[in-house]
mmCIF file with all atom_site columns, C-alpha atoms in Angstrom:
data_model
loop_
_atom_site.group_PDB
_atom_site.id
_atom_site.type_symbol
_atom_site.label_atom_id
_atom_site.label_alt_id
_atom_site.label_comp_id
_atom_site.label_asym_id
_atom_site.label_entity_id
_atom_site.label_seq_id
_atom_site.pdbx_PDB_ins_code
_atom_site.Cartn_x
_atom_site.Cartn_y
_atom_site.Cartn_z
_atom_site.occupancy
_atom_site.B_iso_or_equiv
_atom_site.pdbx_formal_charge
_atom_site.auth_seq_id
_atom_site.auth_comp_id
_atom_site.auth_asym_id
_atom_site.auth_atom_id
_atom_site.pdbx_PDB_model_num
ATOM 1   C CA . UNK A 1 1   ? -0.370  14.854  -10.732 1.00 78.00 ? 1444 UNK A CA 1
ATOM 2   C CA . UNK A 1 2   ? 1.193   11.871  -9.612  1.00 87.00 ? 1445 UNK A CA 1
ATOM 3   C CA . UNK A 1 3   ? -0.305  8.347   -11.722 1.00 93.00 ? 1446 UNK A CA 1
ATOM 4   C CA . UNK A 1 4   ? 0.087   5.565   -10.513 1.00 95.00 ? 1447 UNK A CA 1
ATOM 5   C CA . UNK A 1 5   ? -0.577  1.482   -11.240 1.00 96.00 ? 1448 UNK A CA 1
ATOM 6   C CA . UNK A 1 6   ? -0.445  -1.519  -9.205  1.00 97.00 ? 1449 UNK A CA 1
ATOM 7   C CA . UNK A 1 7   ? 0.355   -5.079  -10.800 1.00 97.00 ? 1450 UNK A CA 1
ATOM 8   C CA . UNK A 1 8   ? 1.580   -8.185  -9.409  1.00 97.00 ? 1451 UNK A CA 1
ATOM 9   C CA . UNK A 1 9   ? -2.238  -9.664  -8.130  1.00 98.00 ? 1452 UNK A CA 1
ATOM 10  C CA . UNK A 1 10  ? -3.403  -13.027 -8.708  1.00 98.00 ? 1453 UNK A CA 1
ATOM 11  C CA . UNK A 1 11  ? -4.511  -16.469 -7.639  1.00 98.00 ? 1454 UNK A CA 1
ATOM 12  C CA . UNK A 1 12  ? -2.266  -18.069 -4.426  1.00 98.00 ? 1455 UNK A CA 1
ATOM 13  C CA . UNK A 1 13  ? -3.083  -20.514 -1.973  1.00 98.00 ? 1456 UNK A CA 1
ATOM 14  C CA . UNK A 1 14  ? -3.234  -20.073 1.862   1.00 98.00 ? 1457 UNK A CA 1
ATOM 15  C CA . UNK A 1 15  ? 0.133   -20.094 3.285   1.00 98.00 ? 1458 UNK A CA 1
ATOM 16  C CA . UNK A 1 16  ? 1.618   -18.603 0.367   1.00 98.00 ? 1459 UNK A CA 1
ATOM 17  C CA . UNK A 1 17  ? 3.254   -15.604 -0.628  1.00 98.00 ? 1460 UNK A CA 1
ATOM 18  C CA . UNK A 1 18  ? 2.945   -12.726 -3.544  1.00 98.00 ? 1461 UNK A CA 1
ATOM 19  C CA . UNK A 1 19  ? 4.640   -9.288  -4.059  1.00 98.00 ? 1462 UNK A CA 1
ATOM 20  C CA . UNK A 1 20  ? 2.620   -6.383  -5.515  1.00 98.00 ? 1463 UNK A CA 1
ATOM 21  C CA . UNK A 1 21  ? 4.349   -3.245  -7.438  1.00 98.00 ? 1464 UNK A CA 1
ATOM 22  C CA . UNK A 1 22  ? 3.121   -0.108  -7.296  1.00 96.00 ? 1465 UNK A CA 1
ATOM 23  C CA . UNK A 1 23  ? 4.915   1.980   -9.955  1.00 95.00 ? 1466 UNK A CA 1
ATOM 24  C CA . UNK A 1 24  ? 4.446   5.987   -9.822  1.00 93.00 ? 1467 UNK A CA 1
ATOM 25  C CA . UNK A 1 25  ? 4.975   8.547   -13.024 1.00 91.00 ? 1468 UNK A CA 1
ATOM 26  C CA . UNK A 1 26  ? 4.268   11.954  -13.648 1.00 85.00 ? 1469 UNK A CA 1
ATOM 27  C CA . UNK A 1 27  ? 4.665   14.898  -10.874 1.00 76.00 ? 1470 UNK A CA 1
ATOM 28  C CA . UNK A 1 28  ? 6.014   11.990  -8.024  1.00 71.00 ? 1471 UNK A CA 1
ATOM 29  C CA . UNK A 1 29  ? 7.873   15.092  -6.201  1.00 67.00 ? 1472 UNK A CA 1
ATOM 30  C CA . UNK A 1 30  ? 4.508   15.985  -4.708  1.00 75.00 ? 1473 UNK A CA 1
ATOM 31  C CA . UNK A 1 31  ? 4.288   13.094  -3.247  1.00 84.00 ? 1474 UNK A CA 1
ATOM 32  C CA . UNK A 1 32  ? 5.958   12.563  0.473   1.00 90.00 ? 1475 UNK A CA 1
ATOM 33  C CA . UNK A 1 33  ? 4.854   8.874   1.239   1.00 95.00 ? 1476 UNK A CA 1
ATOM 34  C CA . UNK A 1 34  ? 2.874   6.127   -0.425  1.00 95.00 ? 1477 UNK A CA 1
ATOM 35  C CA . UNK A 1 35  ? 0.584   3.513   0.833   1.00 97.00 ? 1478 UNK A CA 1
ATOM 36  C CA . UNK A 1 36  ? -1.235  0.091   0.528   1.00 98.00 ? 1479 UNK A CA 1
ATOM 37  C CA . UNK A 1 37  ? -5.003  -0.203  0.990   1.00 98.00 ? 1480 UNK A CA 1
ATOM 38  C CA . UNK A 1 38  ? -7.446  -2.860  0.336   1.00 98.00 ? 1481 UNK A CA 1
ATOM 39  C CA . UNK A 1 39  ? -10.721 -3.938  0.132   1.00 98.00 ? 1482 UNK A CA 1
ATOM 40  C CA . UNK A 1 40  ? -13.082 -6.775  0.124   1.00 97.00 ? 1483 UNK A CA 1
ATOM 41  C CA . UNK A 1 41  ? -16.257 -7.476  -0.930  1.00 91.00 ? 1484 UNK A CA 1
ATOM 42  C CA . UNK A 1 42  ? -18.803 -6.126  1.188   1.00 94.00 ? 1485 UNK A CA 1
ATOM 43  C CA . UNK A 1 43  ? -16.160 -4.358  3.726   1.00 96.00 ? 1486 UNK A CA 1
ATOM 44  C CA . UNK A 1 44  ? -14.914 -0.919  3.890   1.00 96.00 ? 1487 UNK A CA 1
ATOM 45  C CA . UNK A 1 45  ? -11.225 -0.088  2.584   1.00 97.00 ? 1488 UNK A CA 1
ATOM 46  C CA . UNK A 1 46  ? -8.809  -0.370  5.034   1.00 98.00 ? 1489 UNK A CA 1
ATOM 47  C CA . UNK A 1 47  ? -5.367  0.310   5.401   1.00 98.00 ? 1490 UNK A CA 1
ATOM 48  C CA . UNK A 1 48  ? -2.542  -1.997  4.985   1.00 98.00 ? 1491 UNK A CA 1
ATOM 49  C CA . UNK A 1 49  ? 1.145   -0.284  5.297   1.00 98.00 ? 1492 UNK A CA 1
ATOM 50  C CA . UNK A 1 50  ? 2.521   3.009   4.072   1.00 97.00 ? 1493 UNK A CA 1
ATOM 51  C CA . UNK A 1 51  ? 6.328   3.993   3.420   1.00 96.00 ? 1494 UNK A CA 1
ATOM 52  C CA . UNK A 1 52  ? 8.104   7.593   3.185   1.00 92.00 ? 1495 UNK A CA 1
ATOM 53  C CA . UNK A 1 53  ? 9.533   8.194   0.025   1.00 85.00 ? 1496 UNK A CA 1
ATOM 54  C CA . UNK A 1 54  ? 12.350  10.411  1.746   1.00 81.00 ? 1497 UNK A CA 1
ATOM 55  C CA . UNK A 1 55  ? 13.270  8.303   4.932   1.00 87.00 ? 1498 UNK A CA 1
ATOM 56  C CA . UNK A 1 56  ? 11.845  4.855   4.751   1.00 91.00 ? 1499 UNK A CA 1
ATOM 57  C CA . UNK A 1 57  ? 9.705   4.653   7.200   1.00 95.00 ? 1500 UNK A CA 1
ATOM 58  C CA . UNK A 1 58  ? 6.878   2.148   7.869   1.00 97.00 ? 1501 UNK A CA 1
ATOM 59  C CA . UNK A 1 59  ? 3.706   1.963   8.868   1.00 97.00 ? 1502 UNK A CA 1
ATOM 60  C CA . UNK A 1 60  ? 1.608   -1.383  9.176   1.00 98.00 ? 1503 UNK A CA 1
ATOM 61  C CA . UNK A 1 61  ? -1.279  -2.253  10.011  1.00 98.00 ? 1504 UNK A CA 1
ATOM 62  C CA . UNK A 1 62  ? -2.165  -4.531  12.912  1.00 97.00 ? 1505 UNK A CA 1
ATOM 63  C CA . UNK A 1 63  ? -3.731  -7.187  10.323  1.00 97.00 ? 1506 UNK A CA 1
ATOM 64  C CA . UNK A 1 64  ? -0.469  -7.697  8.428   1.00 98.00 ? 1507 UNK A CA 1
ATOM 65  C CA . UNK A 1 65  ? 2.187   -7.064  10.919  1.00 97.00 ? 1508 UNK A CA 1
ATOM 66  C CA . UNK A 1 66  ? 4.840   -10.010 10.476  1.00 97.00 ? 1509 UNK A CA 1
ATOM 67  C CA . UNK A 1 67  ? 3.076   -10.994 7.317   1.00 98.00 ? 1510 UNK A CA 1
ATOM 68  C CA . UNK A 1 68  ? 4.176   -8.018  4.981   1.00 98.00 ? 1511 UNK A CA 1
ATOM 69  C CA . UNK A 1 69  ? 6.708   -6.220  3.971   1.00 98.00 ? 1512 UNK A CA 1
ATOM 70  C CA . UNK A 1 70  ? 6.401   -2.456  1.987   1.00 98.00 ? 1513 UNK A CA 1
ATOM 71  C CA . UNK A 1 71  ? 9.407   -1.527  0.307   1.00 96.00 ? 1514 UNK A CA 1
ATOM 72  C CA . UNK A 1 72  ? 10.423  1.337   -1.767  1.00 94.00 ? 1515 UNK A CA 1
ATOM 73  C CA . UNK A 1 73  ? 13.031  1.645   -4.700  1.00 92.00 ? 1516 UNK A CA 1
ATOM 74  C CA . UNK A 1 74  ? 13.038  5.725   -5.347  1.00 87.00 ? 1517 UNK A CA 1
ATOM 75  C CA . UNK A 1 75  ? 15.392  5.278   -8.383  1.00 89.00 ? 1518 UNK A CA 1
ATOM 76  C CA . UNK A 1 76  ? 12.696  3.421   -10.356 1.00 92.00 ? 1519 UNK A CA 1
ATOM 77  C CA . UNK A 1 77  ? 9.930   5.108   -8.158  1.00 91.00 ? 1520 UNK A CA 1
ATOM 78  C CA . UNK A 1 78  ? 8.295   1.903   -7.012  1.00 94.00 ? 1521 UNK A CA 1
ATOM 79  C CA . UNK A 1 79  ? 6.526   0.760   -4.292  1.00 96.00 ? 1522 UNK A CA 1
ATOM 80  C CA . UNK A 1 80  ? 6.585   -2.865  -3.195  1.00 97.00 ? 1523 UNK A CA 1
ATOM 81  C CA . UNK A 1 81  ? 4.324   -4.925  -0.894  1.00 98.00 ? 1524 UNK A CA 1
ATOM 82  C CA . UNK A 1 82  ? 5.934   -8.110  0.009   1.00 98.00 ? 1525 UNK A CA 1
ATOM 83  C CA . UNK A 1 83  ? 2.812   -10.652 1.343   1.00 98.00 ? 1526 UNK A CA 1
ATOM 84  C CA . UNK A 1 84  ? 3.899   -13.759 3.094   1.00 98.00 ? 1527 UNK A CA 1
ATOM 85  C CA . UNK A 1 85  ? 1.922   -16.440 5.165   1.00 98.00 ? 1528 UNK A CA 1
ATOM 86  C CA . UNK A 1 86  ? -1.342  -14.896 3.035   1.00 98.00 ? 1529 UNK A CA 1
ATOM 87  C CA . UNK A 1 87  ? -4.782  -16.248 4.606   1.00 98.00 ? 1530 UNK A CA 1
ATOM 88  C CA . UNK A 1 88  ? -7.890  -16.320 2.800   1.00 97.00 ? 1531 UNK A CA 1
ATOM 89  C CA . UNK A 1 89  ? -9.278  -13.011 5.012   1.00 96.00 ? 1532 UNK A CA 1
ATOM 90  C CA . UNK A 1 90  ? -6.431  -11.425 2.787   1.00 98.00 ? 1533 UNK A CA 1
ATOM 91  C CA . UNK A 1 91  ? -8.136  -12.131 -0.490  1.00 98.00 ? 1534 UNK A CA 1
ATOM 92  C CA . UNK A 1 92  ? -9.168  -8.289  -1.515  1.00 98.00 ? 1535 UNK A CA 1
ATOM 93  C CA . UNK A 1 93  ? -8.767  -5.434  -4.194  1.00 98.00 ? 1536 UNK A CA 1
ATOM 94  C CA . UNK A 1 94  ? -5.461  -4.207  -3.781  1.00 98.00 ? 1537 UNK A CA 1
ATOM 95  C CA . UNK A 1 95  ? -4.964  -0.410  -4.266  1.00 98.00 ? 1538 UNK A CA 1
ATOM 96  C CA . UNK A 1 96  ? -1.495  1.722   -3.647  1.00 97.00 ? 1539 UNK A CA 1
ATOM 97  C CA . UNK A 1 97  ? -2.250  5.893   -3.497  1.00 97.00 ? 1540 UNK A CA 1
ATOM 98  C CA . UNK A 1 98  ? -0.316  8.270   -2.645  1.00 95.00 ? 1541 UNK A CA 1
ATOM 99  C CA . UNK A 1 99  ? -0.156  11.907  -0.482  1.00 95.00 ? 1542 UNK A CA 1
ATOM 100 C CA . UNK A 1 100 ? 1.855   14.959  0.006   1.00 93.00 ? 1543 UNK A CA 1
ATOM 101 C CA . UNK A 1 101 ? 1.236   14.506  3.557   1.00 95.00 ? 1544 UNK A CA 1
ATOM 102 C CA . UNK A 1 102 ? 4.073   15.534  5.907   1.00 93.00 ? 1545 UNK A CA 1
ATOM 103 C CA . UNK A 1 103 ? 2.802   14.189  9.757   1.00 94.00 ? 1546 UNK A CA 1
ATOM 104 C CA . UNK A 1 104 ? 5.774   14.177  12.641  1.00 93.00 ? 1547 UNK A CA 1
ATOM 105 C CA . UNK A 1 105 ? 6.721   10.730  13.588  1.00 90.00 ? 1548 UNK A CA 1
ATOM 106 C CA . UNK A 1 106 ? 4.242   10.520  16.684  1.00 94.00 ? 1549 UNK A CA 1
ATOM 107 C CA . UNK A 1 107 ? 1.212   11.761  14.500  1.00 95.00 ? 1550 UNK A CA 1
ATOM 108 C CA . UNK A 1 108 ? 2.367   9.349   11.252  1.00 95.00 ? 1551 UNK A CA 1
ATOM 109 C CA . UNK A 1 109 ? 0.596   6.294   12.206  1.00 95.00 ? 1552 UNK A CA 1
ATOM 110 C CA . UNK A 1 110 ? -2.615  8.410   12.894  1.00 97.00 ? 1553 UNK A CA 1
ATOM 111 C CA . UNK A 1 111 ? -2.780  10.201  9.188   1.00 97.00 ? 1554 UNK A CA 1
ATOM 112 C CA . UNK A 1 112 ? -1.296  7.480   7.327   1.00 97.00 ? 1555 UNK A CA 1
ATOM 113 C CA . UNK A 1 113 ? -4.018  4.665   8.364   1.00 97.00 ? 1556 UNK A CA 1
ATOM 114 C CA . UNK A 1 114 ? -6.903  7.154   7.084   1.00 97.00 ? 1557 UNK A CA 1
ATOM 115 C CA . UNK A 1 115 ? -7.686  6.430   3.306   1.00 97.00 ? 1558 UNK A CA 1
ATOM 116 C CA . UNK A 1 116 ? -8.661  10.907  3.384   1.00 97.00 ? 1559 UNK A CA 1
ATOM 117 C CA . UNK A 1 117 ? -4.791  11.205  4.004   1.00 97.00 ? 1560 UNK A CA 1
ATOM 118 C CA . UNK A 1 118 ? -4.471  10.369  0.328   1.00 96.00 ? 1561 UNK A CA 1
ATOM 119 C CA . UNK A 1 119 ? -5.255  12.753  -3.092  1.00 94.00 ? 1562 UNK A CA 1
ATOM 120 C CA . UNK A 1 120 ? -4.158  9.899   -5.920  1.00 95.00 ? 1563 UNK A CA 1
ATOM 121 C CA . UNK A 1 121 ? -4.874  6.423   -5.905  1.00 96.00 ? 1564 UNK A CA 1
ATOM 122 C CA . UNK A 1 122 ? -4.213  3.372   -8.435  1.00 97.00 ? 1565 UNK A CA 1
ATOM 123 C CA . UNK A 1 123 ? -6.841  1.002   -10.600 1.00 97.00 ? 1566 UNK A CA 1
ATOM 124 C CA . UNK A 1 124 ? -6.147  -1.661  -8.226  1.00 97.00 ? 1567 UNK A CA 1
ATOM 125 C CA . UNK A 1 125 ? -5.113  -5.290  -8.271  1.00 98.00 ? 1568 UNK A CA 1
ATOM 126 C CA . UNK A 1 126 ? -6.837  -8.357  -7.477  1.00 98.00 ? 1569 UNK A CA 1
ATOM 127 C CA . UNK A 1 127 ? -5.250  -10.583 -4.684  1.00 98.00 ? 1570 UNK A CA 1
ATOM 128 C CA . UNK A 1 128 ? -7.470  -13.947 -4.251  1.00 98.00 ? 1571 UNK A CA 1
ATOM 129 C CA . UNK A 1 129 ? -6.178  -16.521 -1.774  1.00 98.00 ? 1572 UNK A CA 1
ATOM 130 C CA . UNK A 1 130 ? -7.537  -20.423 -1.565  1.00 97.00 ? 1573 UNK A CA 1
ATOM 131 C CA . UNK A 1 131 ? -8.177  -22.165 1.125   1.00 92.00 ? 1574 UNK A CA 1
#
């Protein structure tokens, strides 16, 4: 099965910016899309953005919309999340999974925002933004 780890985390201050990599190995042709979740302490996971391996699509969430940027680079089978304008509410684990999922463009939004959607998920990175 796919693996996959997330780096780029760390320490920024409000108003700044920080890009995350998700890098995948192993079986990644069983994988159709990949996503960003994260979670705080004390609050459920939720979803952030999600990208098609195969088309390019994107999928934000409402949270993040204007703010971040997922990007893909199939040749070195990489997932990026660009974060700009970060806000201390942002501050969370960071996790990147991924699913052989395969939704039509009206039902994408729908499966890819459920955290069920995916079968393989990272270790996680730390994202911690000052006030």
């Amino acid at each position: 099965q796919v693996q996959l780890v997330e780096s780029g985390g760390g320490l920024v201050q409000a108003g700044g910016s920080l890009r995350l990599s998700c890098a995948a190995s192993g079986r990644t042709f069983s994988s159709s899309a990949m996503g960003w979740f994260r979670q705080a302490p004390g609050k459920e996971r939720e979803f952030v953005a999600t990208i098609s391996w195969s088309d390019g699509s994107t999928y934000y969430a409402d949270s993040v919309k204007g703010r971040f940027t997922i990007s893909r680079d199939n040749a070195k089978n990489t997932v990026y999340l660009q974060m700009s304008s970060l806000k201390p509410e942002d501050t969370a684990v960071y996790y990147c999974a991924a699913t052989r999922a395969r939704p039509t463009a009206a039902q994408a939004m729908g499966v890819f925002r459920q955290g069920l959607t995916y079968n393989r998920w990272g270790q996680g990175t730390q994202v911690t933004v000052s006030s």
